Backbone as a printed PyTorch tensor [residue, N CA C, xyz], in Angstrom:
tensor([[[ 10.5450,   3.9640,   6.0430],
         [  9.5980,   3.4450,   5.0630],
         [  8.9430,   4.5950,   4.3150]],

        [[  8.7990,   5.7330,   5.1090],
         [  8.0470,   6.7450,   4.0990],
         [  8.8390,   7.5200,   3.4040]],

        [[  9.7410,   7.5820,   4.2540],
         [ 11.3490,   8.1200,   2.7610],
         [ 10.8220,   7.3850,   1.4150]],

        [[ 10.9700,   5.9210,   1.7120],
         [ 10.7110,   5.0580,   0.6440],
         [  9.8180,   5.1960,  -0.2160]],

        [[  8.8590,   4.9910,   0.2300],
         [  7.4510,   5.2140,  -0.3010],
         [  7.6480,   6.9480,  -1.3000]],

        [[  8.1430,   7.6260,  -1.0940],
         [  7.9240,   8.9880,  -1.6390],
         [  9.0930,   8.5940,  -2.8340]],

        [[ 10.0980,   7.6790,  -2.7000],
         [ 11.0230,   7.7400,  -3.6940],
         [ 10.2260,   6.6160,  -4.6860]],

        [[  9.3600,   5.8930,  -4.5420],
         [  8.3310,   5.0330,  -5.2460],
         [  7.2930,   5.7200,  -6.0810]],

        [[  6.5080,   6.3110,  -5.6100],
         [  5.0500,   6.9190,  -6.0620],
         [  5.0400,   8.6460,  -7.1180]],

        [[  4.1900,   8.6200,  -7.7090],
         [  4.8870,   9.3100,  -8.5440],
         [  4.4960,  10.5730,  -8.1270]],

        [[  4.8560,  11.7510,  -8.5550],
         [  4.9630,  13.3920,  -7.8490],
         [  3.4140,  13.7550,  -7.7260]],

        [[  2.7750,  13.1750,  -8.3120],
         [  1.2710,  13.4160,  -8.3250],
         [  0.2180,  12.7290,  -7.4910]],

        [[  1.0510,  11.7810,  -6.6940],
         [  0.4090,  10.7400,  -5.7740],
         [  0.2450,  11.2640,  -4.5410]],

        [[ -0.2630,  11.1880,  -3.3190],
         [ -0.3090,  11.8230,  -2.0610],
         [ -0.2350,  10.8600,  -0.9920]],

        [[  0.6630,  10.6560,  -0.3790],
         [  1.2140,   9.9070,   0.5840],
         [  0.4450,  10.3100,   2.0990]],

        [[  0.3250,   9.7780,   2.8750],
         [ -0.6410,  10.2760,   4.2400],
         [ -0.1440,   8.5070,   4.9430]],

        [[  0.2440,   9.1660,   6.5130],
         [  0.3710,   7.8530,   7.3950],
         [ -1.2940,   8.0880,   7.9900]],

        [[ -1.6910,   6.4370,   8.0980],
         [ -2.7470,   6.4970,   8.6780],
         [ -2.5960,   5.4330,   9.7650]],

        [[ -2.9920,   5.7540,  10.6700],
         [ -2.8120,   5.0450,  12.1910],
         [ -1.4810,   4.3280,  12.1610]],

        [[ -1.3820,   3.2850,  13.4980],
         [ -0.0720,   3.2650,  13.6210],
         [  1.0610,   3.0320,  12.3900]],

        [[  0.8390,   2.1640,  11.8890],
         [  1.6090,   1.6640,  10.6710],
         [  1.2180,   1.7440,   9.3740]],

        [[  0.1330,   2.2800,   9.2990],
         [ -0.3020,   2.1670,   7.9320],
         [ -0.2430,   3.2890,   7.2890]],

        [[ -0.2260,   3.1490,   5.6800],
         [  0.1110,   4.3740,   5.0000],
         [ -0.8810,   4.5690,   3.8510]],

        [[ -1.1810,   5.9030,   3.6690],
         [ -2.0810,   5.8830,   2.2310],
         [ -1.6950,   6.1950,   1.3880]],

        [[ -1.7840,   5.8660,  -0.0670],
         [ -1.2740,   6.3610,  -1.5940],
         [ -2.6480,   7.2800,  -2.0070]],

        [[ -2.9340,   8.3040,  -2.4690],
         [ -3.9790,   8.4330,  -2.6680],
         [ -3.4090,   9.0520,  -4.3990]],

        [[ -4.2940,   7.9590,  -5.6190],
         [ -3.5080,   8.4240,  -7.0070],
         [ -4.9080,   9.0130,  -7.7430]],

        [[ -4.6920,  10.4320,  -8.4630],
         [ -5.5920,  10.5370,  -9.1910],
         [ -5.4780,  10.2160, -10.6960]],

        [[ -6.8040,   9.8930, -11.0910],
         [ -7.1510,   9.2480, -12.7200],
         [ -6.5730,   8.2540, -12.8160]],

        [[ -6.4330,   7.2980, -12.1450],
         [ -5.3460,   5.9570, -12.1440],
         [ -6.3170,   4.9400, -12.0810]],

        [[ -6.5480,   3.7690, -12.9290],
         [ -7.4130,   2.9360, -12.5380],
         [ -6.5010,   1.5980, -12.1330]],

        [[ -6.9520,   0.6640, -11.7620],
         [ -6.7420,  -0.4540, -10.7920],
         [ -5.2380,  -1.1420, -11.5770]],

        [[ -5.5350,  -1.4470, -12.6590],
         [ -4.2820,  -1.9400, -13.5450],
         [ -3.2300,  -1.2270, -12.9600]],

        [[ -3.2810,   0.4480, -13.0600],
         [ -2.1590,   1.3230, -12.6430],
         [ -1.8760,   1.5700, -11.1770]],

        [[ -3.2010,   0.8910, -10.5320],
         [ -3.3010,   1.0550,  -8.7110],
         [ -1.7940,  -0.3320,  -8.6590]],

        [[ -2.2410,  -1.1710,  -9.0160],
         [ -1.4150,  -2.2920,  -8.5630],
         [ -0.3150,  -2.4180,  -9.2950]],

        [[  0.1320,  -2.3960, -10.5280],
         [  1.4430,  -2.1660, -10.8760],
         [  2.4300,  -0.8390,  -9.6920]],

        [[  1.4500,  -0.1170,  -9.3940],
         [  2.2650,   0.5550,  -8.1250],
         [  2.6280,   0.1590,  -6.8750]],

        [[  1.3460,  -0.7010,  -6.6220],
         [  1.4360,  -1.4850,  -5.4490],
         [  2.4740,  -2.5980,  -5.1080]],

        [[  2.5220,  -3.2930,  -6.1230],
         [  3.9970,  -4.0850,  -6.7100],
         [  5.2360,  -3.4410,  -6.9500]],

        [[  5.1080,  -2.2800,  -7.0100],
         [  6.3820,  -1.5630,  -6.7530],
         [  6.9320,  -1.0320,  -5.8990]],

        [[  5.9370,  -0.8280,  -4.8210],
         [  6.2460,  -0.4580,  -3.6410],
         [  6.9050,  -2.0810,  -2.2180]],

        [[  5.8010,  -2.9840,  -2.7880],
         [  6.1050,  -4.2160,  -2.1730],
         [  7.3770,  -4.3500,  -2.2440]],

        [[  7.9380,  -4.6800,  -3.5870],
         [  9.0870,  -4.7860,  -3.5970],
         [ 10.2240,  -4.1590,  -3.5160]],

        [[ 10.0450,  -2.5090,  -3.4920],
         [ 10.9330,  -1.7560,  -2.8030],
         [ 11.1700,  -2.2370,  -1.5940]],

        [[ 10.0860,  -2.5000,  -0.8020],
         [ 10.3000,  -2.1980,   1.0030],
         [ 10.5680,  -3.6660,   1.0400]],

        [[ 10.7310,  -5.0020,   0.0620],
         [ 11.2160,  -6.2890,   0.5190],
         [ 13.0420,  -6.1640,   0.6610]],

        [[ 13.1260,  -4.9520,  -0.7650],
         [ 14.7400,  -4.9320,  -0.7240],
         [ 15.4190,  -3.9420,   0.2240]],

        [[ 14.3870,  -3.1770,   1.0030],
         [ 14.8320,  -2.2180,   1.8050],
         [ 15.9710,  -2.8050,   2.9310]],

        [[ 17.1780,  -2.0240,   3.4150],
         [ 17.7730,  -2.9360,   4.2900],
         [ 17.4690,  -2.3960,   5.6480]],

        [[ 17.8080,  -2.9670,   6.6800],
         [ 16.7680,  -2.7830,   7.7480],
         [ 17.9690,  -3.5050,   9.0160]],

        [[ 19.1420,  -2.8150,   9.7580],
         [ 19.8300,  -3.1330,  10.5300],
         [ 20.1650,  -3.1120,  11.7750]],

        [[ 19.8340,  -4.1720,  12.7830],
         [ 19.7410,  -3.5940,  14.0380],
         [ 20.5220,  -4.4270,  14.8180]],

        [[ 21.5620,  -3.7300,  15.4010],
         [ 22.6470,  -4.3020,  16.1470],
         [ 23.6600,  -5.9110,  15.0420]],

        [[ 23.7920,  -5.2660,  13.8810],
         [ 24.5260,  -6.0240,  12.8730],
         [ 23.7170,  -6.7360,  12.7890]],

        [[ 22.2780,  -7.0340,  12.5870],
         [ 21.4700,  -8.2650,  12.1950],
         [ 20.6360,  -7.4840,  11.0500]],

        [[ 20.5590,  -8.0400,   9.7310],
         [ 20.1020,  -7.7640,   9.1450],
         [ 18.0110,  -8.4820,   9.2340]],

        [[ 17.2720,  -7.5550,   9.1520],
         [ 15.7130,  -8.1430,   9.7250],
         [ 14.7280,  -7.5440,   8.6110]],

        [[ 14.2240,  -8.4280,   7.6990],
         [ 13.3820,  -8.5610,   6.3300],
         [ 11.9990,  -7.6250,   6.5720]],

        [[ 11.8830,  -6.5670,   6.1030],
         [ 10.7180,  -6.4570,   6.3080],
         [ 10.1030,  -6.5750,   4.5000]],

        [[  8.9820,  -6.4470,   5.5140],
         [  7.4720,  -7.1700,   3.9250],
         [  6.4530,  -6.2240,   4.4520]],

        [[  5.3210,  -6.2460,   3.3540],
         [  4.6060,  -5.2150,   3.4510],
         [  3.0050,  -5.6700,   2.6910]],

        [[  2.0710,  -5.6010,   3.1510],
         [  0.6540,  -5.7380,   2.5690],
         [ -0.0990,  -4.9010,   2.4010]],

        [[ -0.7480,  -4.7790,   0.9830],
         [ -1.2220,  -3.5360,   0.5060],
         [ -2.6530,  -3.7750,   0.0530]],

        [[ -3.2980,  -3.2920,   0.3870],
         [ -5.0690,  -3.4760,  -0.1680],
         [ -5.1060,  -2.4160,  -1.0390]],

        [[ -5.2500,  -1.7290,  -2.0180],
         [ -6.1540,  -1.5030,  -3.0070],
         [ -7.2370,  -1.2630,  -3.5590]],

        [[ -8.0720,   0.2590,  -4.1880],
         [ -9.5740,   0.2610,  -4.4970],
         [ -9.3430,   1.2630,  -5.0040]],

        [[-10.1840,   1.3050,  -5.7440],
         [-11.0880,   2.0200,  -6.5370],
         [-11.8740,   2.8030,  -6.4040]],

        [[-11.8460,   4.2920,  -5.9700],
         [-13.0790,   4.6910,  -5.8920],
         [-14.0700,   4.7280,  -6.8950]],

        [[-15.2340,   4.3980,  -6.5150],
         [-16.6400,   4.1080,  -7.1650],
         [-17.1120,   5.6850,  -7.2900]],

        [[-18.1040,   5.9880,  -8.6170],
         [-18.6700,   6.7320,  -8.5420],
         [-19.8110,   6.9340,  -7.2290]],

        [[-20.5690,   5.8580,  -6.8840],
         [-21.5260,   6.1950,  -5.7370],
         [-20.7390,   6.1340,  -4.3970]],

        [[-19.6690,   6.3470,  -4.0690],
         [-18.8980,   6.3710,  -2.9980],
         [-18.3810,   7.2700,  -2.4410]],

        [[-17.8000,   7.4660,  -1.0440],
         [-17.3060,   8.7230,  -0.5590],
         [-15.7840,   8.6080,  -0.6400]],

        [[-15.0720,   9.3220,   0.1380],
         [-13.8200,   9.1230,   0.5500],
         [-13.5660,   7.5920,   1.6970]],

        [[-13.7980,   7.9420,   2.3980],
         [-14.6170,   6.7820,   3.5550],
         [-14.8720,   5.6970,   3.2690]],

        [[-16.3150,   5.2760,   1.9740],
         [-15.7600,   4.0860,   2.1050],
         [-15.1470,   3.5720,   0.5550]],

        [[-14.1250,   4.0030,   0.3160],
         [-13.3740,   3.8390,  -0.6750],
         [-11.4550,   3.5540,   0.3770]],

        [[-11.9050,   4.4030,   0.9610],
         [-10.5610,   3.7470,   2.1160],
         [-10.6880,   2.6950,   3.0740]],

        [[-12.2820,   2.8700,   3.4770],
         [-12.6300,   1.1250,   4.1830],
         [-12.7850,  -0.3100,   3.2990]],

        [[-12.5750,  -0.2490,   1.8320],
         [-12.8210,  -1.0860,   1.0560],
         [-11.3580,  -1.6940,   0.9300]],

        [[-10.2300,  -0.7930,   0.4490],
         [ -8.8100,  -0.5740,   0.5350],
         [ -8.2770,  -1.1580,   1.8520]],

        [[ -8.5150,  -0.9290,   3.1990],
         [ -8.4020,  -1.7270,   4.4890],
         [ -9.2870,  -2.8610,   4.3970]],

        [[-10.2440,  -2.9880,   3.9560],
         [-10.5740,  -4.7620,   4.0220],
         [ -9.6510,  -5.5750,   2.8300]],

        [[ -9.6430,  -4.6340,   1.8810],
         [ -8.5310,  -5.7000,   1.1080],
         [ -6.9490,  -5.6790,   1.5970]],

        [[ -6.1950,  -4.8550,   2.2650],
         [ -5.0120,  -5.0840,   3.3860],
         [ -5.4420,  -6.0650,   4.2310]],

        [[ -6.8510,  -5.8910,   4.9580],
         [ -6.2880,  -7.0330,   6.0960],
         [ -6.7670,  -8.7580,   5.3020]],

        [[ -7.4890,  -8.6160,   4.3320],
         [ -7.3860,  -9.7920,   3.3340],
         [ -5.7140, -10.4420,   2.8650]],

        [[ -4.6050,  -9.5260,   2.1770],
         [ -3.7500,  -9.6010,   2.3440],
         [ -2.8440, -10.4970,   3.1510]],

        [[ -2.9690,  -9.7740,   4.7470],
         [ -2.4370, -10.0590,   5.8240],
         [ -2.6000, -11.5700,   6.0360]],

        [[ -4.1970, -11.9300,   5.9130],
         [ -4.7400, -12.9610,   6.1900],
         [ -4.0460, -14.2660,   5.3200]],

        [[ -4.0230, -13.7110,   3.8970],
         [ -3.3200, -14.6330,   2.9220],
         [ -2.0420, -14.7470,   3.0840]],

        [[ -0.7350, -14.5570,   3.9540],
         [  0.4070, -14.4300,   4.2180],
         [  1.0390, -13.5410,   4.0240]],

        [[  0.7190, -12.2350,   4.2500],
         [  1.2260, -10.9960,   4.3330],
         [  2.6360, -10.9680,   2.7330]],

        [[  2.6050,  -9.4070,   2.7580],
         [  3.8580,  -9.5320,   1.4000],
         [  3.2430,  -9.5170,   0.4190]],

        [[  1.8320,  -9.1010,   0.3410],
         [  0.9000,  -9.0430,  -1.3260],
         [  0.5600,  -8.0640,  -1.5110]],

        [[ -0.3720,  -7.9350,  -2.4510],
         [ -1.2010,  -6.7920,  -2.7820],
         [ -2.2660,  -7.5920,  -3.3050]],

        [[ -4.0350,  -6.8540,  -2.5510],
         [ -4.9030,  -7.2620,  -3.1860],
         [ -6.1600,  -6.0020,  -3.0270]],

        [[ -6.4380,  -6.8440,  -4.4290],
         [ -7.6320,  -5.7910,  -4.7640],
         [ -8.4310,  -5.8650,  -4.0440]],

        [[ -9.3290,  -4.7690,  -3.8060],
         [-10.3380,  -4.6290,  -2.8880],
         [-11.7330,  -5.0130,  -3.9980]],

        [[-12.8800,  -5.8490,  -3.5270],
         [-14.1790,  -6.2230,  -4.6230],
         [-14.6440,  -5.1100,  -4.9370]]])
């Protein structure tokens, strides 16, 4: 998946795994329009990704939260805003992308 992800995001983006499964995009000067047209591109990379284990082909999907850092904000909680909108995501049937409020 992070092969993937690096052949997705563009040379200026910064990729970071964060805890077990999760991954960060971190994009500069990009606002939300350009957050999620990426985010949608990545979804659907990793829906067409193929994924084979013992001749069974097995779908993976992927949920992505999204934010914005705010001027009055840190790093912190601009990535805890981004994880409440993933596990929002999750909650809505995993396989989306949503913005974080």
């Amino acid at each position: 998946i992070a092969q993937e992800l690096t052949q997705v995001i563009r040379a200026t983006d910064i990729l970071a795994r964060y805890g077990g499964e999760e991954f960060v995009v971190q994009m500069q000067d990009t606002d939300l329009k350009a957050g999620l047209q990426l985010g949608e591109r990545i979804r659907c990379a990793i829906e067409q990704m193929p994924l084979l284990i013992n001749d069974d082909s097995i779908a993976l999907t992927v949920s992505i939260g999204i934010a914005q850092m705010r001027a009055d904000e840190n790093q912190l909680q601009v990535l805890t805003r981004a994880d409440t909108a993933l596990y929002q995501a999750k909650r809505e049937g995993r396989n989306r992308v949503v913005l974080a409020e």
